[in-house]
Structures are given as C-alpha cells and as structure tokens.
Coordinates of N, CA and C in Angstrom, one line a residue:
Chain V
A25 N 140.1 106.1 67.3 CA 141.1 107.0 67.9 C 142.5 106.4 67.8
Q26 N 143.4 107.2 67.7 CA 144.8 106.7 67.6 C 145.4 106.6 68.9
S27 N 146.4 105.6 69.0 CA 147.1 105.4 70.3 C 148.5 104.8 70.0
V28 N 149.4 105.0 70.9 CA 150.7 104.5 70.7 C 151.2 103.8 72.0
T29 N 151.8 102.6 71.9 CA 152.3 101.9 73.0 C 153.8 101.6 72.8
Q30 N 154.6 102.1 73.8 CA 156.0 101.8 73.8 C 156.3 100.7 74.8
L31 N 156.9 99.6 74.4 CA 157.1 98.5 75.3 C 158.4 98.8 76.0
G32 N 158.4 98.9 77.3 CA 159.5 99.1 78.1 C 159.7 100.6 78.4
S33 N 159.6 101.0 79.6 CA 159.8 102.4 80.0 C 161.3 102.7 80.2
H34 N 162.1 101.7 80.4 CA 163.5 101.8 80.6 C 164.2 100.7 79.8
V35 N 165.3 101.1 79.1 CA 166.1 100.1 78.4 C 167.6 100.5 78.7
S36 N 168.3 99.4 79.1 CA 169.8 99.6 79.4 C 170.6 98.8 78.3
V37 N 171.5 99.5 77.7 CA 172.3 98.8 76.7 C 173.8 99.2 76.9
S38 N 174.7 98.3 76.5 CA 176.1 98.6 76.6 C 176.6 99.4 75.4
E39 N 177.5 100.2 75.6 CA 178.1 101.0 74.5 C 178.6 100.1 73.4
G40 N 178.2 100.4 72.2 CA 178.5 99.5 71.0 C 177.5 98.4 70.7
A41 N 176.5 98.2 71.6 CA 175.5 97.2 71.4 C 174.3 97.8 70.6
L42 N 173.5 96.9 70.1 CA 172.3 97.3 69.4 C 171.3 98.0 70.3
V43 N 170.7 99.0 69.8 CA 169.6 99.7 70.5 C 168.3 99.3 69.7
L44 N 167.3 98.8 70.5 CA 166.0 98.5 69.9 C 164.9 99.0 70.8
L45 N 164.2 100.0 70.3 CA 163.1 100.5 71.0 C 161.8 100.2 70.3
R46 N 160.8 99.6 71.0 CA 159.6 99.1 70.4 C 158.5 100.1 70.5
C47 N 157.7 100.2 69.3 CA 156.6 101.1 69.3 C 155.5 100.4 68.5
N48 N 154.3 100.3 69.0 CA 153.2 99.8 68.3 C 152.1 100.9 68.3
Y49 N 151.4 101.0 67.2 CA 150.4 102.0 67.1 C 149.0 101.4 66.8
S50 N 148.0 102.2 67.1 CA 146.7 101.9 66.7 C 146.1 103.1 65.9
S51 N 145.6 102.8 64.7 CA 145.1 103.9 63.9 C 144.1 103.3 62.9
S52 N 143.0 104.1 62.7 CA 141.9 103.6 61.8 C 142.2 103.9 60.4
V53 N 143.2 104.7 60.1 CA 143.6 105.1 58.8 C 145.1 105.0 58.7
P54 N 145.7 105.0 57.5 CA 147.2 105.0 57.4 C 147.8 106.1 58.2
P55 N 148.7 105.8 59.1 CA 149.2 106.9 60.0 C 150.5 107.5 59.4
Y56 N 150.8 108.6 60.0 CA 152.1 109.2 59.9 C 152.8 108.9 61.3
L57 N 154.0 108.5 61.3 CA 154.7 108.1 62.5 C 156.0 108.8 62.7
F58 N 156.3 109.1 64.0 CA 157.5 109.9 64.3 C 158.2 109.3 65.5
W59 N 159.5 109.5 65.5 CA 160.2 109.3 66.7 C 160.9 110.6 67.1
Y60 N 160.7 110.9 68.4 CA 161.4 112.1 69.0 C 162.3 111.7 70.1
V61 N 163.3 112.5 70.3 CA 164.3 112.2 71.4 C 164.3 113.5 72.3
Q62 N 164.4 113.2 73.6 CA 164.5 114.3 74.6 C 165.7 114.1 75.4
Y63 N 166.7 115.0 75.3 CA 167.9 114.9 76.1 C 167.6 115.7 77.4
P64 N 168.3 115.5 78.5 CA 168.0 116.1 79.8 C 167.9 117.6 79.6
N65 N 166.8 118.2 80.2 CA 166.6 119.7 80.2 C 166.4 120.3 78.8
Q66 N 166.1 119.5 77.9 CA 165.8 120.0 76.5 C 164.4 119.6 76.0
G67 N 164.1 120.2 74.9 CA 162.8 119.8 74.3 C 162.8 118.6 73.5
L68 N 161.7 118.3 72.8 CA 161.6 117.1 72.0 C 162.2 117.4 70.6
Q69 N 163.2 116.6 70.2 CA 163.8 116.8 68.9 C 163.4 115.6 67.9
L70 N 163.1 116.0 66.7 CA 162.7 115.0 65.8 C 163.9 114.1 65.3
L71 N 163.7 112.8 65.5 CA 164.7 111.8 65.0 C 164.4 111.4 63.6
L72 N 163.2 111.0 63.3 CA 162.8 110.6 62.0 C 161.3 110.5 61.9
K73 N 160.8 110.4 60.6 CA 159.4 110.3 60.4 C 159.1 109.4 59.3
Y74 N 157.9 108.8 59.3 CA 157.4 108.0 58.3 C 156.1 108.6 57.8
T75 N 156.1 108.9 56.5 CA 154.9 109.6 55.9 C 154.5 108.9 54.6
S76 N 154.4 107.6 54.6 CA 153.9 106.7 53.6 C 154.8 106.6 52.3
A77 N 156.0 106.9 52.4 CA 157.0 106.7 51.4 C 157.7 105.4 51.7
A78 N 159.0 105.4 51.7 CA 159.7 104.1 52.0 C 159.4 103.6 53.4
T79 N 159.3 102.3 53.6 CA 159.0 101.8 54.9 C 160.2 101.8 55.9
L80 N 161.4 101.8 55.3 CA 162.6 101.9 56.2 C 163.0 103.4 56.2
V81 N 163.0 104.0 57.3 CA 163.3 105.4 57.4 C 164.6 105.6 58.2
K82 N 165.4 106.4 57.6 CA 166.7 106.7 58.3 C 166.5 108.1 58.9
G83 N 167.1 108.2 60.1 CA 167.0 109.5 60.8 C 168.4 110.0 61.2
I84 N 168.4 110.9 62.1 CA 169.7 111.5 62.5 C 170.4 110.6 63.5
N85 N 171.7 110.9 63.7 CA 172.5 110.2 64.7 C 172.5 108.6 64.5
G86 N 172.3 108.2 63.3 CA 172.5 106.7 63.0 C 171.2 105.9 63.3
F87 N 170.1 106.5 63.7 CA 168.9 105.8 64.0 C 168.1 105.5 62.7
E88 N 167.4 104.4 62.7 CA 166.4 104.1 61.7 C 165.2 103.4 62.3
A89 N 164.1 103.4 61.5 CA 162.9 102.7 62.0 C 162.2 102.1 60.8
E90 N 161.6 101.0 61.0 CA 160.9 100.3 59.9 C 159.4 100.3 60.2
F91 N 158.6 100.7 59.3 CA 157.2 100.7 59.4 C 156.7 99.3 58.9
K92 N 156.0 98.6 59.7 CA 155.4 97.3 59.4 C 153.9 97.3 59.6
K93 N 153.2 97.5 58.5 CA 151.7 97.7 58.6 C 151.1 96.4 59.2
S94 N 151.6 95.2 58.8 CA 150.9 94.0 59.3 C 151.1 93.8 60.8
E95 N 152.1 94.4 61.3 CA 152.4 94.3 62.8 C 152.0 95.6 63.5
T96 N 151.5 96.5 62.8 CA 151.3 97.9 63.3 C 152.4 98.4 64.2
S97 N 153.6 98.2 63.7 CA 154.8 98.6 64.5 C 155.7 99.6 63.8
F98 N 156.5 100.3 64.6 CA 157.4 101.3 64.0 C 158.6 101.3 65.0
H99 N 159.3 100.2 65.1 CA 160.4 100.1 66.0 C 161.6 100.9 65.6
L100 N 162.3 101.4 66.6 CA 163.5 102.2 66.3 C 164.8 101.4 66.6
T101 N 165.8 101.5 65.8 CA 167.0 100.8 66.0 C 168.2 101.7 65.7
K102 N 169.3 101.3 66.4 CA 170.6 101.8 66.1 C 171.6 100.7 66.3
P103 N 172.4 100.4 65.3 CA 173.3 99.3 65.4 C 174.3 99.3 66.5
S104 N 174.8 100.5 66.9 CA 175.8 100.5 67.9 C 175.6 101.8 68.8
A105 N 175.3 101.5 70.0 CA 175.0 102.6 70.9 C 176.2 103.4 71.3
H106 N 176.0 104.7 71.5 CA 177.0 105.6 71.9 C 176.5 106.2 73.2
M107 N 177.5 106.6 74.0 CA 177.1 107.2 75.3 C 176.2 108.4 75.1
S108 N 176.4 109.1 74.1 CA 175.5 110.3 73.8 C 174.1 110.0 73.5
D109 N 173.8 108.7 73.3 CA 172.4 108.2 73.0 C 171.5 108.2 74.2
A110 N 172.1 108.3 75.4 CA 171.3 108.3 76.6 C 170.3 109.4 76.6
A111 N 169.1 109.1 76.6 CA 168.0 110.1 76.5 C 166.7 109.4 76.7
E112 N 165.6 110.1 76.5 CA 164.3 109.5 76.5 C 163.7 109.6 75.1
Y113 N 163.1 108.6 74.6 CA 162.7 108.5 73.2 C 161.2 108.3 73.2
F114 N 160.5 109.1 72.3 CA 159.1 109.0 72.2 C 158.6 108.7 70.8
C115 N 157.7 107.7 70.7 CA 157.1 107.4 69.5 C 155.8 108.2 69.4
A116 N 155.4 108.7 68.2 CA 154.2 109.4 68.1 C 153.5 109.2 66.8
V117 N 152.2 109.3 66.8 CA 151.4 109.0 65.6 C 150.5 110.2 65.3
S118 N 150.2 110.5 64.0 CA 149.2 111.4 63.7 C 148.4 110.8 62.5
E119 N 147.1 111.1 62.5 CA 146.3 110.6 61.4 C 145.5 111.7 60.8
E120 N 145.1 111.5 59.6 CA 144.5 112.6 58.8 C 143.3 113.3 59.6
A121 N 142.5 112.5 60.2 CA 141.3 113.0 60.9 C 141.7 113.9 62.0
A122 N 142.9 113.7 62.5 CA 143.4 114.5 63.7 C 144.2 115.7 63.3
G123 N 144.2 116.1 62.0 CA 145.0 117.2 61.6 C 146.4 116.9 61.8
N124 N 147.2 117.8 62.4 CA 148.6 117.6 62.7 C 148.8 117.3 64.2
K125 N 147.8 116.8 64.9 CA 147.9 116.5 66.3 C 148.6 115.2 66.5
L126 N 149.6 115.2 67.4 CA 150.4 114.1 67.7 C 149.8 113.4 68.9
T127 N 149.8 112.1 68.9 CA 149.5 111.3 70.1 C 150.8 110.5 70.4
F128 N 151.3 110.7 71.6 CA 152.6 110.2 72.0 C 152.4 108.9 72.8
G129 N 153.5 108.0 72.7 CA 153.6 106.9 73.6 C 154.2 107.4 74.9
G130 N 154.3 106.5 75.8 CA 154.8 106.8 77.2 C 156.3 107.1 77.3
G131 N 157.0 106.9 76.2 CA 158.5 107.2 76.3 C 159.3 106.0 76.8
T132 N 160.5 105.9 76.3 CA 161.4 104.9 76.8 C 162.7 105.6 77.1
R133 N 163.2 105.4 78.3 CA 164.4 106.0 78.7 C 165.6 105.1 78.5
V134 N 166.6 105.5 77.8 CA 167.7 104.7 77.4 C 168.9 105.0 78.2
L135 N 169.5 104.0 78.9 CA 170.7 104.2 79.6 C 171.8 103.4 78.9
V136 N 172.9 104.1 78.7 CA 174.0 103.4 78.0 C 175.2 103.2 78.9
K137 N 175.5 101.9 79.1 CA 176.6 101.6 80.0 C 177.9 101.5 79.3
P138 N 179.0 102.0 79.9 CA 180.3 101.9 79.3 C 180.9 100.5 79.2
Chain Z
E165 N 170.5 126.5 63.2 CA 169.1 126.1 62.8 C 168.1 126.8 63.7
P166 N 167.0 127.3 63.0 CA 166.0 128.1 63.8 C 165.4 127.1 64.8
E167 N 165.0 127.7 66.0 CA 164.4 126.9 67.0 C 163.2 127.6 67.7
V168 N 162.4 126.9 68.4 CA 161.3 127.4 69.1 C 161.8 127.7 70.5
T169 N 161.6 128.9 71.0 CA 162.0 129.3 72.3 C 160.9 129.6 73.3
Q170 N 161.0 129.1 74.5 CA 160.0 129.3 75.5 C 160.5 130.0 76.7
T171 N 159.7 130.8 77.3 CA 160.1 131.5 78.5 C 158.9 131.6 79.5
P172 N 159.1 131.5 80.8 CA 160.3 131.2 81.4 C 160.6 129.7 81.4
S173 N 161.8 129.2 81.8 CA 162.0 127.8 81.8 C 161.4 127.1 83.0
H174 N 161.2 127.9 84.1 CA 160.5 127.4 85.3 C 159.7 128.5 85.9
Q175 N 158.4 128.2 86.2 CA 157.5 129.1 86.8 C 156.8 128.5 88.0
V176 N 156.9 129.2 89.1 CA 156.3 128.7 90.3 C 155.1 129.7 90.6
T177 N 154.0 129.2 90.9 CA 152.8 130.1 91.2 C 152.0 129.5 92.2
Q178 N 151.1 130.3 92.9 CA 150.2 129.8 93.9 C 148.9 129.4 93.2
M179 N 148.3 128.4 93.8 CA 147.0 128.0 93.3 C 146.0 129.2 93.2
G180 N 145.3 129.3 92.1 CA 144.3 130.3 91.9 C 144.9 131.5 91.1
Q181 N 146.2 131.6 91.0 CA 146.8 132.7 90.3 C 146.8 132.4 88.8
E182 N 146.9 133.5 88.0 CA 147.0 133.4 86.6 C 148.4 133.3 86.1
V183 N 148.7 132.5 85.1 CA 150.0 132.4 84.6 C 149.9 132.5 83.1
I184 N 151.0 133.1 82.5 CA 151.1 133.2 81.0 C 152.4 132.5 80.7
L185 N 152.4 131.6 79.8 CA 153.6 130.9 79.3 C 153.8 131.4 77.9
R186 N 155.0 131.7 77.6 CA 155.3 132.4 76.4 C 156.2 131.6 75.4
C187 N 156.0 131.7 74.2 CA 156.7 130.9 73.2 C 156.9 131.8 71.9
V188 N 158.1 131.7 71.4 CA 158.4 132.3 70.1 C 158.6 131.1 69.1
P189 N 157.6 130.9 68.2 CA 157.7 129.8 67.2 C 158.8 130.1 66.1
I190 N 159.1 129.2 65.3 CA 160.0 129.4 64.2 C 159.3 130.4 63.2
S191 N 160.1 131.3 62.7 CA 159.5 132.5 62.1 C 158.6 132.2 60.8
N192 N 158.9 131.2 60.0 CA 158.1 131.0 58.8 C 157.1 129.9 59.1
H193 N 156.9 129.5 60.3 CA 155.9 128.4 60.6 C 154.5 129.0 60.8
L194 N 153.5 128.2 60.4 CA 152.2 128.7 60.4 C 151.2 128.1 61.4
Y195 N 151.7 126.9 61.9 CA 150.8 126.1 62.8 C 151.5 126.1 64.2
F196 N 150.8 126.3 65.2 CA 151.3 126.4 66.6 C 150.5 125.5 67.5
Y197 N 151.3 125.0 68.5 CA 150.7 124.0 69.4 C 151.2 124.2 70.8
W198 N 150.4 123.7 71.7 CA 150.8 123.5 73.1 C 150.5 122.0 73.5
Y199 N 151.5 121.5 74.2 CA 151.4 120.1 74.7 C 151.9 120.3 76.2
R200 N 151.5 119.3 77.0 CA 152.0 119.3 78.4 C 152.3 117.8 78.8
Q201 N 153.2 117.7 79.7 CA 153.6 116.4 80.3 C 153.6 116.5 81.8
I202 N 152.6 115.9 82.4 CA 152.6 115.8 83.9 C 153.7 114.8 84.2
L203 N 154.4 115.0 85.3 CA 155.5 114.1 85.7 C 155.1 112.7 85.7
G204 N 155.9 111.9 85.0 CA 155.6 110.4 84.9 C 154.5 110.0 84.0
Q205 N 153.9 111.0 83.3 CA 152.8 110.6 82.3 C 153.2 111.0 80.9
K206 N 152.3 110.6 80.0 CA 152.6 110.9 78.6 C 152.6 112.4 78.2
V207 N 153.2 112.7 77.1 CA 153.0 114.0 76.6 C 151.6 114.1 75.9
E208 N 150.9 115.1 76.3 CA 149.5 115.2 75.9 C 149.2 116.5 75.1
F209 N 148.5 116.4 74.1 CA 148.1 117.5 73.2 C 147.1 118.4 74.0
L210 N 147.3 119.7 73.9 CA 146.3 120.6 74.5 C 145.6 121.3 73.4
V211 N 146.3 122.0 72.5 CA 145.6 122.9 71.5 C 146.5 123.1 70.3
S212 N 145.8 123.3 69.2 CA 146.5 123.7 67.9 C 145.9 125.0 67.5
F213 N 146.7 125.8 66.8 CA 146.3 127.2 66.4 C 146.8 127.5 65.0
Y214 N 145.9 128.0 64.2 CA 146.3 128.3 62.8 C 145.5 129.4 62.3
N215 N 146.1 130.3 61.6 CA 145.4 131.5 61.0 C 144.6 132.2 62.1
N216 N 145.2 132.4 63.2 CA 144.7 133.2 64.3 C 143.5 132.7 65.0
E217 N 143.3 131.4 64.9 CA 142.2 130.8 65.7 C 142.6 129.4 66.0
I218 N 141.9 128.9 67.1 CA 142.1 127.5 67.5 C 141.6 126.6 66.4
S219 N 142.4 125.6 66.0 CA 141.9 124.6 65.0 C 141.5 123.3 65.7
E220 N 142.0 123.0 66.8 CA 141.6 121.9 67.5 C 142.0 122.0 69.0
K221 N 141.3 121.4 69.9 CA 141.7 121.4 71.3 C 141.2 120.1 71.9
S222 N 141.9 119.7 73.0 CA 141.6 118.5 73.7 C 140.6 118.8 74.8
E223 N 140.2 117.7 75.4 CA 139.2 117.9 76.5 C 139.9 118.5 77.8
I224 N 141.3 118.5 77.8 CA 142.0 119.1 78.9 C 141.9 120.6 78.8
F225 N 141.8 121.1 77.6 CA 141.8 122.6 77.3 C 140.4 123.1 77.6
D226 N 140.2 123.3 78.9 CA 138.8 123.9 79.2 C 138.9 125.4 79.3
D227 N 137.8 126.0 79.9 CA 137.7 127.4 79.9 C 138.8 128.1 80.7
Q228 N 139.5 127.4 81.5 CA 140.6 128.0 82.2 C 141.8 128.3 81.4
F229 N 141.9 127.7 80.2 CA 143.0 127.9 79.3 C 142.6 128.8 78.1
S230 N 143.6 129.5 77.6 CA 143.4 130.3 76.4 C 144.7 130.5 75.7
V231 N 144.7 130.7 74.4 CA 145.9 130.9 73.7 C 145.7 132.2 72.9
E232 N 146.9 132.8 72.6 CA 146.8 134.1 71.8 C 148.1 134.2 71.1
R233 N 148.0 134.9 69.9 CA 149.2 135.3 69.2 C 149.1 136.8 69.1
P234 N 149.6 137.5 70.1 CA 149.4 138.9 70.2 C 150.1 139.8 69.2
D235 N 151.1 139.2 68.6 CA 151.9 139.9 67.6 C 152.4 138.9 66.6
G236 N 153.3 139.3 65.7 CA 153.7 138.4 64.7 C 154.7 137.3 65.1
S237 N 155.1 137.4 66.4 CA 156.2 136.4 66.8 C 155.8 135.6 68.0
N238 N 155.0 136.1 68.9 CA 154.8 135.4 70.2 C 153.5 134.6 70.1
F239 N 153.5 133.5 70.9 CA 152.4 132.6 71.0 C 152.3 132.3 72.5
T240 N 151.2 132.6 73.1 CA 151.1 132.5 74.6 C 150.0 131.5 75.0
L241 N 150.2 130.9 76.1 CA 149.2 130.0 76.8 C 148.9 130.6 78.1
K242 N 147.7 130.9 78.4 CA 147.2 131.5 79.7 C 146.4 130.5 80.4
I243 N 146.7 130.4 81.7 CA 145.9 129.6 82.6 C 145.3 130.6 83.6
R244 N 144.0 130.7 83.6 CA 143.4 131.8 84.4 C 143.5 131.6 85.9
S245 N 143.2 130.5 86.3 CA 143.2 130.2 87.8 C 143.8 128.8 88.0
T246 N 145.1 128.8 88.3 CA 145.8 127.6 88.3 C 145.4 126.7 89.4
K247 N 145.4 125.4 89.1 CA 145.1 124.3 90.1 C 146.4 123.5 90.3
L248 N 146.4 122.8 91.4 CA 147.6 121.9 91.7 C 147.9 121.0 90.5
E249 N 146.8 120.5 90.0 CA 147.0 119.5 88.9 C 147.4 120.1 87.6
D250 N 147.6 121.4 87.5 CA 148.1 122.0 86.3 C 149.7 122.0 86.3
S251 N 150.2 121.5 87.4 CA 151.7 121.4 87.5 C 152.2 120.4 86.5
A252 N 153.0 120.8 85.6 CA 153.5 120.0 84.5 C 154.6 120.7 83.7
M253 N 155.2 120.0 82.7 CA 156.0 120.7 81.8 C 155.2 121.0 80.6
Y254 N 155.2 122.2 80.2 CA 154.4 122.7 79.0 C 155.3 122.9 77.8
F255 N 155.0 122.3 76.7 CA 155.8 122.4 75.5 C 155.1 123.2 74.4
C256 N 155.7 124.1 73.9 CA 155.2 124.8 72.7 C 155.8 124.1 71.5
A257 N 155.1 124.1 70.4 CA 155.6 123.5 69.1 C 155.1 124.3 68.0
S258 N 155.8 124.3 66.8 CA 155.3 124.9 65.6 C 155.7 124.0 64.4
S259 N 154.9 124.1 63.4 CA 155.2 123.4 62.1 C 155.0 124.3 61.0
E260 N 155.7 124.0 59.9 CA 155.7 124.9 58.7 C 154.3 124.9 58.1
R261 N 153.7 123.7 58.1 CA 152.4 123.6 57.5 C 151.7 122.5 58.2
G262 N 150.5 122.0 57.7 CA 149.8 121.0 58.4 C 150.4 119.6 58.2
R263 N 149.6 118.6 58.5 CA 150.1 117.2 58.4 C 150.6 117.0 57.0
P264 N 151.8 116.3 56.8 CA 152.5 115.6 57.8 C 153.8 116.4 58.2
S265 N 153.8 117.7 58.1 CA 154.9 118.5 58.5 C 155.3 118.2 60.0
P266 N 156.6 117.9 60.3 CA 156.9 117.6 61.6 C 156.8 118.8 62.5
L267 N 156.6 118.5 63.8 CA 156.5 119.6 64.8 C 157.9 119.8 65.4
H268 N 158.2 121.1 65.6 CA 159.5 121.5 66.2 C 159.1 122.0 67.6
F269 N 159.7 121.4 68.6 CA 159.3 121.7 70.0 C 160.4 122.7 70.7
G270 N 159.9 123.5 71.6 CA 160.7 124.2 72.5 C 161.2 123.4 73.6
N271 N 162.0 124.0 74.5 CA 162.6 123.2 75.6 C 161.6 123.1 76.8
G272 N 160.5 123.8 76.7 CA 159.5 123.6 77.7 C 159.6 124.6 78.9
T273 N 158.4 124.8 79.5 CA 158.3 125.6 80.8 C 157.8 124.6 81.8
R274 N 158.6 124.5 82.9 CA 158.1 123.7 84.0 C 157.3 124.5 84.9
L275 N 156.0 124.3 85.0 CA 155.1 125.0 85.9 C 154.8 124.2 87.1
T276 N 155.1 124.9 88.3 CA 154.8 124.3 89.6 C 153.8 125.1 90.3
V277 N 152.6 124.5 90.6 CA 151.6 125.2 91.3 C 151.6 124.7 92.8
T278 N 151.7 125.7 93.7 CA 151.8 125.3 95.1 C 150.5 125.7 95.9

C-alpha cells in the first residue's frame, strides 16, 4: 500500500528565504508524485508532478521538486519565499495498482514572515 | 482556465438527514472523484467514477454514500443518513484521463452535521 509522510505540519520562513518542504513516500512500484497547494478558502491546486521523466521537476510559482528514488523522497523547494506563498502544501502519490487514486500526506502549512 | 465548481460551499444538516453535494467537473474530463478532509486530518479518497460507474471506492464509502452523474455535466455525492462523523470538507475532482493525468479539484463543500 502506498503512503506519504510530510515532515513538519508547520513551517515558518522569512520573506526571501529558502522554502523546503519534505515529503517521503512508500510505494511498492514506481510512483507518480504530486505537490498540491491550498490557499485559504480554496481547493487544491496542482503545483507540479513527477511521472517518471526528469527527476527534477519544475512547477508553477517558482517551485521545484526532486525525485530521489534511493531516499524515497520528493522534497519541494523554492529559492526565495514570497508573502503570497503562505498556504498549505500537500504531497501525494499514486501508483499503477491504485488507478488514479491519490494518497495524500498530512500537509504542511507555510507561514511567511516579512 | 476551466475549473471544477462545487455547490454549496457550506452545508449544515441535522444528523439522519440526507444531503447531496454537487459538482460540475471540467467539461472534457472523463474521470471523476470525491475526497474528503475531516478537520485536522489528511485528505482521504472516497470514490472514483468513470464511464458511468464506480471504478474504485475506499472503505469509507459505505452503503450510506452514493454517486451519480445525472446528466452530462453534474456529478453528485449523496449521503443518505448523515452522522456527526461525516462532518468534513468534501472535495470533488476530475481528470482528463486515468493515471498519471493530474486531478483538478474544486473549492470544496464544508459539511457540518449537528
């Protein structure tokens, strides 16, 4: 069975500082991995996805994530945080046996300090 | 950009009552999903729907739940007799095709059962 662990339910960063959100997954087969963002009172918006092509994936709003099979990780980074990055971020995995069903991590809420 | 729309944004109901949550998926999408998020918990898969039938459902999706695509545009989730523990944010999603097509989520319906 697939599972996702996000380390840290809350992260606080200063504006302009590096944003690093950690995601580790468990999957019995090569996974497809996703990061979603949820702004207040909105739905889940796709940030980026890994689907077995390049291991470094670039997404919207300057975010990127690197798939590391040896570490079963898919950490999300952004070099310089902006106030508008304050939101909750969810890592998710799907595997072939699960069709297109996503299994989500617990989410990480990002606070950006001026 | 086309989006998934959900109505209502907030629904309050009494325990034992039936509720119908409504969703309009993106028009050219073929796969439809319901997820829910109980306050403070992970986003959980409920059901996926393709070609007018359920393709997969979780153990949460018991006989109290049903889904329907009554016409070419709407996708509904019915809870027959609500319980207090059904209180959650319910998200509808759609995807253009199966794995690994990303899911597009609506803004959610917050269901409160009193």
